[in-house]
Amino acid sequence: EGQLLLERKTYLVSVILHFVLSFQFILLILFIEIINSHLPDLINGAMCAEGTLGVNAFGFPVLYLKIVSLVFYAGFIFINFLDQSDPHYPLTPGKYKVMPFLFLLITFDLLLTVQYFNRIEPDVIATCCSISFTPATSIGKEIWEPFWGTYVNLSHYYFFTLFLLVLLFYFYKHVKLILFITLLNVLTTVILLKEHFIRYIYARPTHNCLFDLFWRDYSFVGYLLYGLLFYLVLMAVFMNIYIYAKKKLRKEYKNLNNKLRYSGIISLILYTIIIHLYWLNWIVNY
């Protein structure tokens, strides 16, 4: 009876924590919507989140913290899934050791968020326009000028080089290298998006703001693009977690690692297709 009661308490705590951490994903979307669509109307000079986040020292740190924290939250949710799927709950001792760390993340996130909103001064003029409407310069010298003009440059070479490296390591099946090259690819991809590909989405060669992608004017494509990149990171993290966890698991998950790997590859391919559809649309119509 005591063992049964303990198992029920453990399950209850796991379910509560699962929903609390899942809710953090919704909170991030709400945060982006507030700073990108509502706060600009209240702050002088702000046109999007680029300006609202820059009005004090807590803006960008709290955004970065929310994004990074989601990786840890999703990792715990995945561990909890593996643990509860096994009738022997082999991961329970380990997963509850990381609970204090998750609690500190949530608390620190809450404190930074409160400080950010509390220290907003509406009279402060944001520098949104001076940042976002600077000329978007592509990385590297334009090549193949006679045929492609300014449409193909070294940005494409950087992008597809990393794209092929990610595919190579994913099929190589070395999970540590997969995680490293995935993180490198995502960071570089965001830079290339801002410096080159984003001009084709906006159809404005001089506009390179990363936050306007979340607006209705651009079909909320930012949620899709950043969501695909974030999903790619999660698949790499989940593969690493599963490699270490399966030594303790008694239940076999047939081809789980392959499913995670192929899911990551599909998300990367979809991201590549989407941004290049905008690129082709620019070439054809403009």
PDB file of C-alpha atoms in Angstrom:
ATOM      1  CA  GLU A   1       0.000   0.000   0.000  1.00  0.00           C
ATOM      2  CA  GLY A   2       2.826   2.391   0.829  1.00  0.00           C
ATOM      3  CA  GLN A   3       4.596   1.632  -2.445  1.00  0.00           C
ATOM      4  CA  LEU A   4       1.380   2.196  -4.403  1.00  0.00           C
ATOM      5  CA  LEU A   5       0.819   5.535  -2.658  1.00  0.00           C
ATOM      6  CA  LEU A   6       4.399   6.583  -3.431  1.00  0.00           C
ATOM      7  CA  GLU A   7       3.969   5.698  -7.107  1.00  0.00           C
ATOM      8  CA  ARG A   8       0.772   7.739  -7.282  1.00  0.00           C
ATOM      9  CA  LYS A   9       2.466  10.756  -5.719  1.00  0.00           C
ATOM     10  CA  THR A  10       5.369  10.417  -8.136  1.00  0.00           C
ATOM     11  CA  TYR A  11       2.999  10.214 -11.084  1.00  0.00           C
ATOM     12  CA  LEU A  12       1.028  13.244  -9.851  1.00  0.00           C
ATOM     13  CA  VAL A  13       4.167  15.364  -9.474  1.00  0.00           C
ATOM     14  CA  SER A  14       5.376  14.284 -12.924  1.00  0.00           C
ATOM     15  CA  VAL A  15       2.066  15.202 -14.567  1.00  0.00           C
ATOM     16  CA  ILE A  16       1.931  18.593 -12.839  1.00  0.00           C
ATOM     17  CA  LEU A  17       5.500  19.403 -13.809  1.00  0.00           C
ATOM     18  CA  HIS A  18       4.850  18.181 -17.357  1.00  0.00           C
ATOM     19  CA  PHE A  19       1.976  20.645 -17.807  1.00  0.00           C
ATOM     20  CA  VAL A  20       3.829  23.496 -16.088  1.00  0.00           C
ATOM     21  CA  LEU A  21       6.813  23.086 -18.411  1.00  0.00           C
ATOM     22  CA  SER A  22       4.608  22.650 -21.480  1.00  0.00           C
ATOM     23  CA  PHE A  23       2.848  25.898 -20.601  1.00  0.00           C
ATOM     24  CA  GLN A  24       6.200  27.710 -20.912  1.00  0.00           C
ATOM     25  CA  PHE A  25       5.997  27.207 -24.686  1.00  0.00           C
ATOM     26  CA  ILE A  26       2.685  29.069 -24.750  1.00  0.00           C
ATOM     27  CA  LEU A  27       4.136  31.804 -22.539  1.00  0.00           C
ATOM     28  CA  LEU A  28       6.975  32.372 -25.009  1.00  0.00           C
ATOM     29  CA  ILE A  29       4.501  32.838 -27.875  1.00  0.00           C
ATOM     30  CA  LEU A  30       2.447  35.248 -25.746  1.00  0.00           C
ATOM     31  CA  PHE A  31       5.605  37.146 -24.809  1.00  0.00           C
ATOM     32  CA  ILE A  32       6.607  37.518 -28.470  1.00  0.00           C
ATOM     33  CA  GLU A  33       3.107  38.660 -29.390  1.00  0.00           C
ATOM     34  CA  ILE A  34       3.095  41.302 -26.618  1.00  0.00           C
ATOM     35  CA  ILE A  35       6.536  42.767 -27.324  1.00  0.00           C
ATOM     36  CA  ASN A  36       6.107  42.615 -31.099  1.00  0.00           C
ATOM     37  CA  SER A  37       2.500  43.673 -31.665  1.00  0.00           C
ATOM     38  CA  HIS A  38       1.241  45.536 -28.599  1.00  0.00           C
ATOM     39  CA  LEU A  39       4.143  47.277 -26.832  1.00  0.00           C
ATOM     40  CA  PRO A  40       5.290  49.164 -29.975  1.00  0.00           C
ATOM     41  CA  ASP A  41       2.081  51.215 -29.767  1.00  0.00           C
ATOM     42  CA  LEU A  42       3.087  52.394 -26.285  1.00  0.00           C
ATOM     43  CA  ILE A  43       6.798  53.137 -26.780  1.00  0.00           C
ATOM     44  CA  ASN A  44       8.033  56.067 -28.843  1.00  0.00           C
ATOM     45  CA  GLY A  45      10.028  55.034 -31.888  1.00  0.00           C
ATOM     46  CA  ALA A  46       9.393  51.301 -31.489  1.00  0.00           C
ATOM     47  CA  MET A  47       7.969  49.518 -34.506  1.00  0.00           C
ATOM     48  CA  CYS A  48       8.479  45.920 -33.402  1.00  0.00           C
ATOM     49  CA  ALA A  49      10.212  43.811 -30.755  1.00  0.00           C
ATOM     50  CA  GLU A  50      13.601  45.128 -31.888  1.00  0.00           C
ATOM     51  CA  GLY A  51      12.705  48.451 -30.330  1.00  0.00           C
ATOM     52  CA  THR A  52      10.676  47.290 -27.333  1.00  0.00           C
ATOM     53  CA  LEU A  53      13.341  44.834 -26.178  1.00  0.00           C
ATOM     54  CA  GLY A  54      15.998  47.532 -26.394  1.00  0.00           C
ATOM     55  CA  VAL A  55      14.316  50.015 -24.056  1.00  0.00           C
ATOM     56  CA  ASN A  56      16.127  48.535 -21.048  1.00  0.00           C
ATOM     57  CA  ALA A  57      18.883  46.071 -20.181  1.00  0.00           C
ATOM     58  CA  PHE A  58      16.490  43.188 -19.416  1.00  0.00           C
ATOM     59  CA  GLY A  59      14.755  42.919 -22.807  1.00  0.00           C
ATOM     60  CA  PHE A  60      17.016  40.740 -24.912  1.00  0.00           C
ATOM     61  CA  PRO A  61      18.408  38.689 -21.965  1.00  0.00           C
ATOM     62  CA  VAL A  62      14.899  37.605 -20.948  1.00  0.00           C
ATOM     63  CA  LEU A  63      14.068  36.622 -24.537  1.00  0.00           C
ATOM     64  CA  TYR A  64      17.263  34.565 -24.860  1.00  0.00           C
ATOM     65  CA  LEU A  65      16.645  32.973 -21.459  1.00  0.00           C
ATOM     66  CA  LYS A  66      13.124  31.952 -22.439  1.00  0.00           C
ATOM     67  CA  ILE A  67      14.362  30.329 -25.648  1.00  0.00           C
ATOM     68  CA  VAL A  68      17.265  28.455 -24.039  1.00  0.00           C
ATOM     69  CA  SER A  69      15.110  27.382 -21.095  1.00  0.00           C
ATOM     70  CA  LEU A  70      12.637  25.744 -23.459  1.00  0.00           C
ATOM     71  CA  VAL A  71      15.345  23.313 -24.547  1.00  0.00           C
ATOM     72  CA  PHE A  72      15.802  22.157 -20.944  1.00  0.00           C
ATOM     73  CA  TYR A  73      12.036  22.012 -20.372  1.00  0.00           C
ATOM     74  CA  ALA A  74      11.531  19.933 -23.510  1.00  0.00           C
ATOM     75  CA  GLY A  75      14.422  17.681 -22.487  1.00  0.00           C
ATOM     76  CA  PHE A  76      12.776  16.990 -19.132  1.00  0.00           C
ATOM     77  CA  ILE A  77       9.424  16.312 -20.804  1.00  0.00           C
ATOM     78  CA  PHE A  78      11.139  13.784 -23.080  1.00  0.00           C
ATOM     79  CA  ILE A  79      12.850  12.118 -20.111  1.00  0.00           C
ATOM     80  CA  ASN A  80       9.518  11.996 -18.310  1.00  0.00           C
ATOM     81  CA  PHE A  81       7.937  10.357 -21.351  1.00  0.00           C
ATOM     82  CA  LEU A  82      10.630   7.665 -21.445  1.00  0.00           C
ATOM     83  CA  ASP A  83      10.389   7.099 -17.697  1.00  0.00           C
ATOM     84  CA  GLN A  84       6.617   6.785 -17.535  1.00  0.00           C
ATOM     85  CA  SER A  85       6.543   4.490 -20.550  1.00  0.00           C
ATOM     86  CA  ASP A  86       8.732   1.994 -18.672  1.00  0.00           C
ATOM     87  CA  PRO A  87       6.836   0.064 -15.956  1.00  0.00           C
ATOM     88  CA  HIS A  88       9.918   0.093 -13.714  1.00  0.00           C
ATOM     89  CA  TYR A  89      10.376   3.919 -13.763  1.00  0.00           C
ATOM     90  CA  PRO A  90      14.181   3.622 -14.087  1.00  0.00           C
ATOM     91  CA  LEU A  91      14.755   7.342 -14.754  1.00  0.00           C
ATOM     92  CA  THR A  92      12.762   8.655 -11.793  1.00  0.00           C
ATOM     93  CA  PRO A  93      15.708   9.207  -9.401  1.00  0.00           C
ATOM     94  CA  GLY A  94      17.714  11.026 -12.051  1.00  0.00           C
ATOM     95  CA  LYS A  95      14.940  13.218 -13.398  1.00  0.00           C
ATOM     96  CA  TYR A  96      14.018  14.507  -9.950  1.00  0.00           C
ATOM     97  CA  LYS A  97      17.602  15.576  -9.373  1.00  0.00           C
ATOM     98  CA  VAL A  98      17.219  18.146 -12.155  1.00  0.00           C
ATOM     99  CA  MET A  99      13.943  19.506 -10.804  1.00  0.00           C
ATOM    100  CA  PRO A 100      15.654  22.137  -8.583  1.00  0.00           C
ATOM    101  CA  PHE A 101      17.522  23.396 -11.661  1.00  0.00           C
ATOM    102  CA  LEU A 102      14.271  23.690 -13.622  1.00  0.00           C
ATOM    103  CA  PHE A 103      12.657  25.487 -10.699  1.00  0.00           C
ATOM    104  CA  LEU A 104      15.541  27.974 -10.639  1.00  0.00           C
ATOM    105  CA  LEU A 105      15.185  28.526 -14.396  1.00  0.00           C
ATOM    106  CA  ILE A 106      11.467  29.243 -14.093  1.00  0.00           C
ATOM    107  CA  THR A 107      12.040  31.545 -11.107  1.00  0.00           C
ATOM    108  CA  PHE A 108      14.877  33.435 -12.795  1.00  0.00           C
ATOM    109  CA  ASP A 109      12.799  33.738 -15.960  1.00  0.00           C
ATOM    110  CA  LEU A 110       9.880  35.163 -13.962  1.00  0.00           C
ATOM    111  CA  LEU A 111      12.085  37.660 -12.121  1.00  0.00           C
ATOM    112  CA  LEU A 112      13.723  38.890 -15.338  1.00  0.00           C
ATOM    113  CA  THR A 113      10.350  39.204 -17.062  1.00  0.00           C
ATOM    114  CA  VAL A 114       8.928  41.247 -14.184  1.00  0.00           C
ATOM    115  CA  GLN A 115      12.024  43.466 -14.161  1.00  0.00           C
ATOM    116  CA  TYR A 116      11.771  44.002 -17.913  1.00  0.00           C
ATOM    117  CA  PHE A 117       8.129  45.122 -17.855  1.00  0.00           C
ATOM    118  CA  ASN A 118       8.568  47.067 -14.630  1.00  0.00           C
ATOM    119  CA  ARG A 119      11.482  49.114 -15.997  1.00  0.00           C
ATOM    120  CA  ILE A 120       9.884  50.075 -19.302  1.00  0.00           C
ATOM    121  CA  GLU A 121       9.735  53.860 -19.644  1.00  0.00           C
ATOM    122  CA  PRO A 122       7.303  54.866 -22.400  1.00  0.00           C
ATOM    123  CA  ASP A 123       8.987  58.252 -22.822  1.00  0.00           C
ATOM    124  CA  VAL A 124      12.289  56.663 -23.828  1.00  0.00           C
ATOM    125  CA  ILE A 125      12.717  56.772 -27.603  1.00  0.00           C
ATOM    126  CA  ALA A 126      13.553  53.337 -28.992  1.00  0.00           C
ATOM    127  CA  THR A 127      16.219  52.882 -31.686  1.00  0.00           C
ATOM    128  CA  CYS A 128      14.216  50.382 -33.701  1.00  0.00           C
ATOM    129  CA  CYS A 129      14.306  52.182 -37.049  1.00  0.00           C
ATOM    130  CA  SER A 130      18.019  52.945 -36.990  1.00  0.00           C
ATOM    131  CA  ILE A 131      18.755  49.250 -36.496  1.00  0.00           C
ATOM    132  CA  SER A 132      16.200  47.450 -38.623  1.00  0.00           C
ATOM    133  CA  PHE A 133      16.153  49.650 -41.711  1.00  0.00           C
ATOM    134  CA  THR A 134      19.887  49.669 -42.338  1.00  0.00           C
ATOM    135  CA  PRO A 135      20.859  48.263 -45.726  1.00  0.00           C
ATOM    136  CA  ALA A 136      20.872  44.470 -45.685  1.00  0.00           C
ATOM    137  CA  THR A 137      24.306  43.446 -46.909  1.00  0.00           C
ATOM    138  CA  SER A 138      24.929  39.864 -47.901  1.00  0.00           C
ATOM    139  CA  ILE A 139      27.908  38.008 -46.556  1.00  0.00           C
ATOM    140  CA  GLY A 140      30.621  37.776 -49.164  1.00  0.00           C
ATOM    141  CA  LYS A 141      31.057  39.112 -52.657  1.00  0.00           C
ATOM    142  CA  GLU A 142      28.353  38.544 -55.244  1.00  0.00           C
ATOM    143  CA  ILE A 143      29.241  35.813 -57.740  1.00  0.00           C
ATOM    144  CA  TRP A 144      27.940  34.681 -61.111  1.00  0.00           C
ATOM    145  CA  GLU A 145      26.982  38.281 -61.760  1.00  0.00           C
ATOM    146  CA  PRO A 146      26.216  37.932 -65.490  1.00  0.00           C
ATOM    147  CA  PHE A 147      23.546  35.280 -64.919  1.00  0.00           C
ATOM    148  CA  TRP A 148      22.179  35.569 -61.382  1.00  0.00           C
ATOM    149  CA  GLY A 149      22.891  39.183 -60.554  1.00  0.00           C
ATOM    150  CA  THR A 150      22.574  39.738 -56.813  1.00  0.00           C
ATOM    151  CA  TYR A 151      20.493  36.640 -56.127  1.00  0.00           C
ATOM    152  CA  VAL A 152      23.296  34.141 -55.496  1.00  0.00           C
ATOM    153  CA  ASN A 153      26.299  34.909 -53.336  1.00  0.00           C
ATOM    154  CA  LEU A 154      28.459  33.370 -50.643  1.00  0.00           C
ATOM    155  CA  SER A 155      25.479  33.305 -48.259  1.00  0.00           C
ATOM    156  CA  HIS A 156      24.102  30.397 -50.289  1.00  0.00           C
ATOM    157  CA  TYR A 157      27.440  28.608 -50.124  1.00  0.00           C
ATOM    158  CA  TYR A 158      27.612  28.987 -46.351  1.00  0.00           C
ATOM    159  CA  PHE A 159      24.031  27.841 -45.993  1.00  0.00           C
ATOM    160  CA  PHE A 160      24.278  24.747 -48.178  1.00  0.00           C
ATOM    161  CA  THR A 161      27.705  23.798 -46.814  1.00  0.00           C
ATOM    162  CA  LEU A 162      26.254  23.622 -43.312  1.00  0.00           C
ATOM    163  CA  PHE A 163      23.103  21.983 -44.682  1.00  0.00           C
ATOM    164  CA  LEU A 164      25.142  19.160 -46.199  1.00  0.00           C
ATOM    165  CA  LEU A 165      27.285  18.848 -43.062  1.00  0.00           C
ATOM    166  CA  VAL A 166      24.170  18.420 -40.933  1.00  0.00           C
ATOM    167  CA  LEU A 167      22.849  15.729 -43.269  1.00  0.00           C
ATOM    168  CA  LEU A 168      26.228  13.995 -43.269  1.00  0.00           C
ATOM    169  CA  PHE A 169      26.469  13.887 -39.479  1.00  0.00           C
ATOM    170  CA  TYR A 170      22.842  12.852 -39.113  1.00  0.00           C
ATOM    171  CA  PHE A 171      23.447   9.836 -41.339  1.00  0.00           C
ATOM    172  CA  TYR A 172      26.792   9.245 -39.645  1.00  0.00           C
ATOM    173  CA  LYS A 173      24.760   8.705 -36.440  1.00  0.00           C
ATOM    174  CA  HIS A 174      27.252  10.235 -33.986  1.00  0.00           C
ATOM    175  CA  VAL A 175      24.875  11.989 -31.609  1.00  0.00           C
ATOM    176  CA  LYS A 176      27.433  14.278 -29.929  1.00  0.00           C
ATOM    177  CA  LEU A 177      28.626  15.563 -33.283  1.00  0.00           C
ATOM    178  CA  ILE A 178      25.009  15.863 -34.417  1.00  0.00           C
ATOM    179  CA  LEU A 179      24.212  18.148 -31.471  1.00  0.00           C
ATOM    180  CA  PHE A 180      27.290  20.311 -32.063  1.00  0.00           C
ATOM    181  CA  ILE A 181      26.790  20.724 -35.814  1.00  0.00           C
ATOM    182  CA  THR A 182      23.052  21.330 -35.309  1.00  0.00           C
ATOM    183  CA  LEU A 183      23.659  24.187 -32.869  1.00  0.00           C
ATOM    184  CA  LEU A 184      26.301  25.646 -35.192  1.00  0.00           C
ATOM    185  CA  ASN A 185      23.953  25.328 -38.151  1.00  0.00           C
ATOM    186  CA  VAL A 186      21.017  27.000 -36.377  1.00  0.00           C
ATOM    187  CA  LEU A 187      23.090  29.965 -35.189  1.00  0.00           C
ATOM    188  CA  THR A 188      24.615  30.448 -38.631  1.00  0.00           C
ATOM    189  CA  THR A 189      21.262  29.995 -40.353  1.00  0.00           C
ATOM    190  CA  VAL A 190      19.676  32.769 -38.277  1.00  0.00           C
ATOM    191  CA  ILE A 191      22.574  35.092 -39.212  1.00  0.00           C
ATOM    192  CA  LEU A 192      22.229  34.217 -42.908  1.00  0.00           C
ATOM    193  CA  LEU A 193      18.479  34.729 -42.673  1.00  0.00           C
ATOM    194  CA  LYS A 194      18.991  38.248 -41.347  1.00  0.00           C
ATOM    195  CA  GLU A 195      21.818  39.164 -43.694  1.00  0.00           C
ATOM    196  CA  HIS A 196      20.497  37.731 -46.943  1.00  0.00           C
ATOM    197  CA  PHE A 197      17.348  35.597 -47.202  1.00  0.00           C
ATOM    198  CA  ILE A 198      15.036  37.832 -45.207  1.00  0.00           C
ATOM    199  CA  ARG A 199      15.034  40.532 -47.899  1.00  0.00           C
ATOM    200  CA  TYR A 200      13.191  38.132 -50.203  1.00  0.00           C
ATOM    201  CA  ILE A 201      10.504  37.461 -47.584  1.00  0.00           C
ATOM    202  CA  TYR A 202       9.898  41.169 -46.994  1.00  0.00           C
ATOM    203  CA  ALA A 203      10.406  42.090 -50.655  1.00  0.00           C
ATOM    204  CA  ARG A 204      12.370  45.048 -49.297  1.00  0.00           C
ATOM    205  CA  PRO A 205      16.120  45.006 -49.950  1.00  0.00           C
ATOM    206  CA  THR A 206      16.818  47.430 -47.083  1.00  0.00           C
ATOM    207  CA  HIS A 207      14.776  45.744 -44.339  1.00  0.00           C
ATOM    208  CA  ASN A 208      16.360  42.990 -42.262  1.00  0.00           C
ATOM    209  CA  CYS A 209      14.430  42.872 -38.970  1.00  0.00           C
ATOM    210  CA  LEU A 210      13.990  39.355 -37.614  1.00  0.00           C
ATOM    211  CA  PHE A 211      10.814  40.170 -35.668  1.00  0.00           C
ATOM    212  CA  ASP A 212       8.503  41.415 -38.409  1.00  0.00           C
ATOM    213  CA  LEU A 213       8.262  37.807 -39.581  1.00  0.00           C
ATOM    214  CA  PHE A 214       5.771  37.228 -36.757  1.00  0.00           C
ATOM    215  CA  TRP A 215       3.285  39.740 -38.183  1.00  0.00           C
ATOM    216  CA  ARG A 216       0.106  38.910 -40.033  1.00  0.00           C
ATOM    217  CA  ASP A 217       1.420  40.861 -43.047  1.00  0.00           C
ATOM    218  CA  TYR A 218       3.899  38.038 -43.625  1.00  0.00           C
ATOM    219  CA  SER A 219       1.475  35.212 -42.761  1.00  0.00           C
ATOM    220  CA  PHE A 220       3.144  34.664 -39.370  1.00  0.00           C
ATOM    221  CA  VAL A 221       5.910  32.819 -41.201  1.00  0.00           C
ATOM    222  CA  GLY A 222       8.324  33.594 -38.346  1.00  0.00           C
ATOM    223  CA  TYR A 223       6.603  31.069 -36.100  1.00  0.00           C
ATOM    224  CA  LEU A 224       7.027  28.415 -38.779  1.00  0.00           C
ATOM    225  CA  LEU A 225      10.661  29.203 -39.626  1.00  0.00           C
ATOM    226  CA  TYR A 226      11.925  29.568 -36.070  1.00  0.00           C
ATOM    227  CA  GLY A 227       9.741  26.645 -35.006  1.00  0.00           C
ATOM    228  CA  LEU A 228      11.412  24.371 -37.564  1.00  0.00           C
ATOM    229  CA  LEU A 229      14.879  25.424 -36.390  1.00  0.00           C
ATOM    230  CA  PHE A 230      13.915  24.937 -32.756  1.00  0.00           C
ATOM    231  CA  TYR A 231      12.455  21.523 -33.582  1.00  0.00           C
ATOM    232  CA  LEU A 232      15.745  20.585 -35.254  1.00  0.00           C
ATOM    233  CA  VAL A 233      17.628  21.446 -32.055  1.00  0.00           C
ATOM    234  CA  LEU A 234      15.166  19.455 -29.945  1.00  0.00           C
ATOM    235  CA  MET A 235      15.610  16.350 -32.097  1.00  0.00           C
ATOM    236  CA  ALA A 236      19.389  16.542 -31.615  1.00  0.00           C
ATOM    237  CA  VAL A 237      18.958  16.991 -27.847  1.00  0.00           C
ATOM    238  CA  PHE A 238      16.467  14.109 -27.639  1.00  0.00           C
ATOM    239  CA  MET A 239      18.863  11.794 -29.479  1.00  0.00           C
ATOM    240  CA  ASN A 240      21.593  12.528 -26.951  1.00  0.00           C
ATOM    241  CA  ILE A 241      19.204  12.008 -24.045  1.00  0.00           C
ATOM    242  CA  TYR A 242      17.989   8.703 -25.435  1.00  0.00           C
ATOM    243  CA  ILE A 243      21.514   7.360 -25.976  1.00  0.00           C
ATOM    244  CA  TYR A 244      22.303   7.838 -22.276  1.00  0.00           C
ATOM    245  CA  ALA A 245      18.856   6.837 -21.004  1.00  0.00           C
ATOM    246  CA  LYS A 246      18.420   3.597 -22.925  1.00  0.00           C
ATOM    247  CA  LYS A 247      21.119   1.920 -20.792  1.00  0.00           C
ATOM    248  CA  LYS A 248      18.680   2.078 -17.866  1.00  0.00           C
ATOM    249  CA  LEU A 249      15.483   1.464 -19.792  1.00  0.00           C
ATOM    250  CA  ARG A 250      14.051  -2.039 -19.875  1.00  0.00           C
ATOM    251  CA  LYS A 251      11.451  -1.192 -22.463  1.00  0.00           C
ATOM    252  CA  GLU A 252      12.680  -1.178 -26.031  1.00  0.00           C
ATOM    253  CA  TYR A 253      11.758   1.718 -28.293  1.00  0.00           C
ATOM    254  CA  LYS A 254      12.069   0.354 -31.777  1.00  0.00           C
ATOM    255  CA  ASN A 255      13.797   2.754 -34.151  1.00  0.00           C
ATOM    256  CA  LEU A 256      13.182   5.743 -31.826  1.00  0.00           C
ATOM    257  CA  ASN A 257      16.615   7.192 -32.557  1.00  0.00           C
ATOM    258  CA  ASN A 258      16.033   6.854 -36.289  1.00  0.00           C
ATOM    259  CA  LYS A 259      12.628   8.528 -35.989  1.00  0.00           C
ATOM    260  CA  LEU A 260      14.200  11.448 -34.116  1.00  0.00           C
ATOM    261  CA  ARG A 261      16.975  11.730 -36.687  1.00  0.00           C
ATOM    262  CA  TYR A 262      14.645  11.679 -39.682  1.00  0.00           C
ATOM    263  CA  SER A 263      12.305  14.172 -38.005  1.00  0.00           C
ATOM    264  CA  GLY A 264      15.221  16.579 -37.597  1.00  0.00           C
ATOM    265  CA  ILE A 265      16.243  16.116 -41.231  1.00  0.00           C
ATOM    266  CA  ILE A 266      12.679  16.779 -42.426  1.00  0.00           C
ATOM    267  CA  SER A 267      12.456  19.994 -40.391  1.00  0.00           C
ATOM    268  CA  LEU A 268      15.734  21.247 -41.875  1.00  0.00           C
ATOM    269  CA  ILE A 269      14.625  20.387 -45.413  1.00  0.00           C
ATOM    270  CA  LEU A 270      11.285  22.141 -44.904  1.00  0.00           C
ATOM    271  CA  TYR A 271      13.036  25.272 -43.630  1.00  0.00           C
ATOM    272  CA  THR A 272      15.347  25.238 -46.649  1.00  0.00           C
ATOM    273  CA  ILE A 273      12.437  24.811 -49.067  1.00  0.00           C
ATOM    274  CA  ILE A 274      10.389  27.626 -47.513  1.00  0.00           C
ATOM    275  CA  ILE A 275      13.063  30.321 -47.583  1.00  0.00           C
ATOM    276  CA  HIS A 276      14.061  29.378 -51.107  1.00  0.00           C
ATOM    277  CA  LEU A 277      10.468  29.546 -52.291  1.00  0.00           C
ATOM    278  CA  TYR A 278      10.501  33.190 -51.186  1.00  0.00           C
ATOM    279  CA  TRP A 279      13.841  33.567 -52.949  1.00  0.00           C
ATOM    280  CA  LEU A 280      12.456  32.107 -56.203  1.00  0.00           C
ATOM    281  CA  ASN A 281       9.323  34.238 -55.923  1.00  0.00           C
ATOM    282  CA  TRP A 282      11.511  37.361 -55.755  1.00  0.00           C
ATOM    283  CA  ILE A 283      13.483  36.310 -58.824  1.00  0.00           C
ATOM    284  CA  VAL A 284      10.361  35.548 -60.856  1.00  0.00           C
ATOM    285  CA  ASN A 285       8.190  38.504 -59.841  1.00  0.00           C
ATOM    286  CA  TYR A 286      10.637  41.309 -59.063  1.00  0.00           C
TER     287      TYR A 286
END
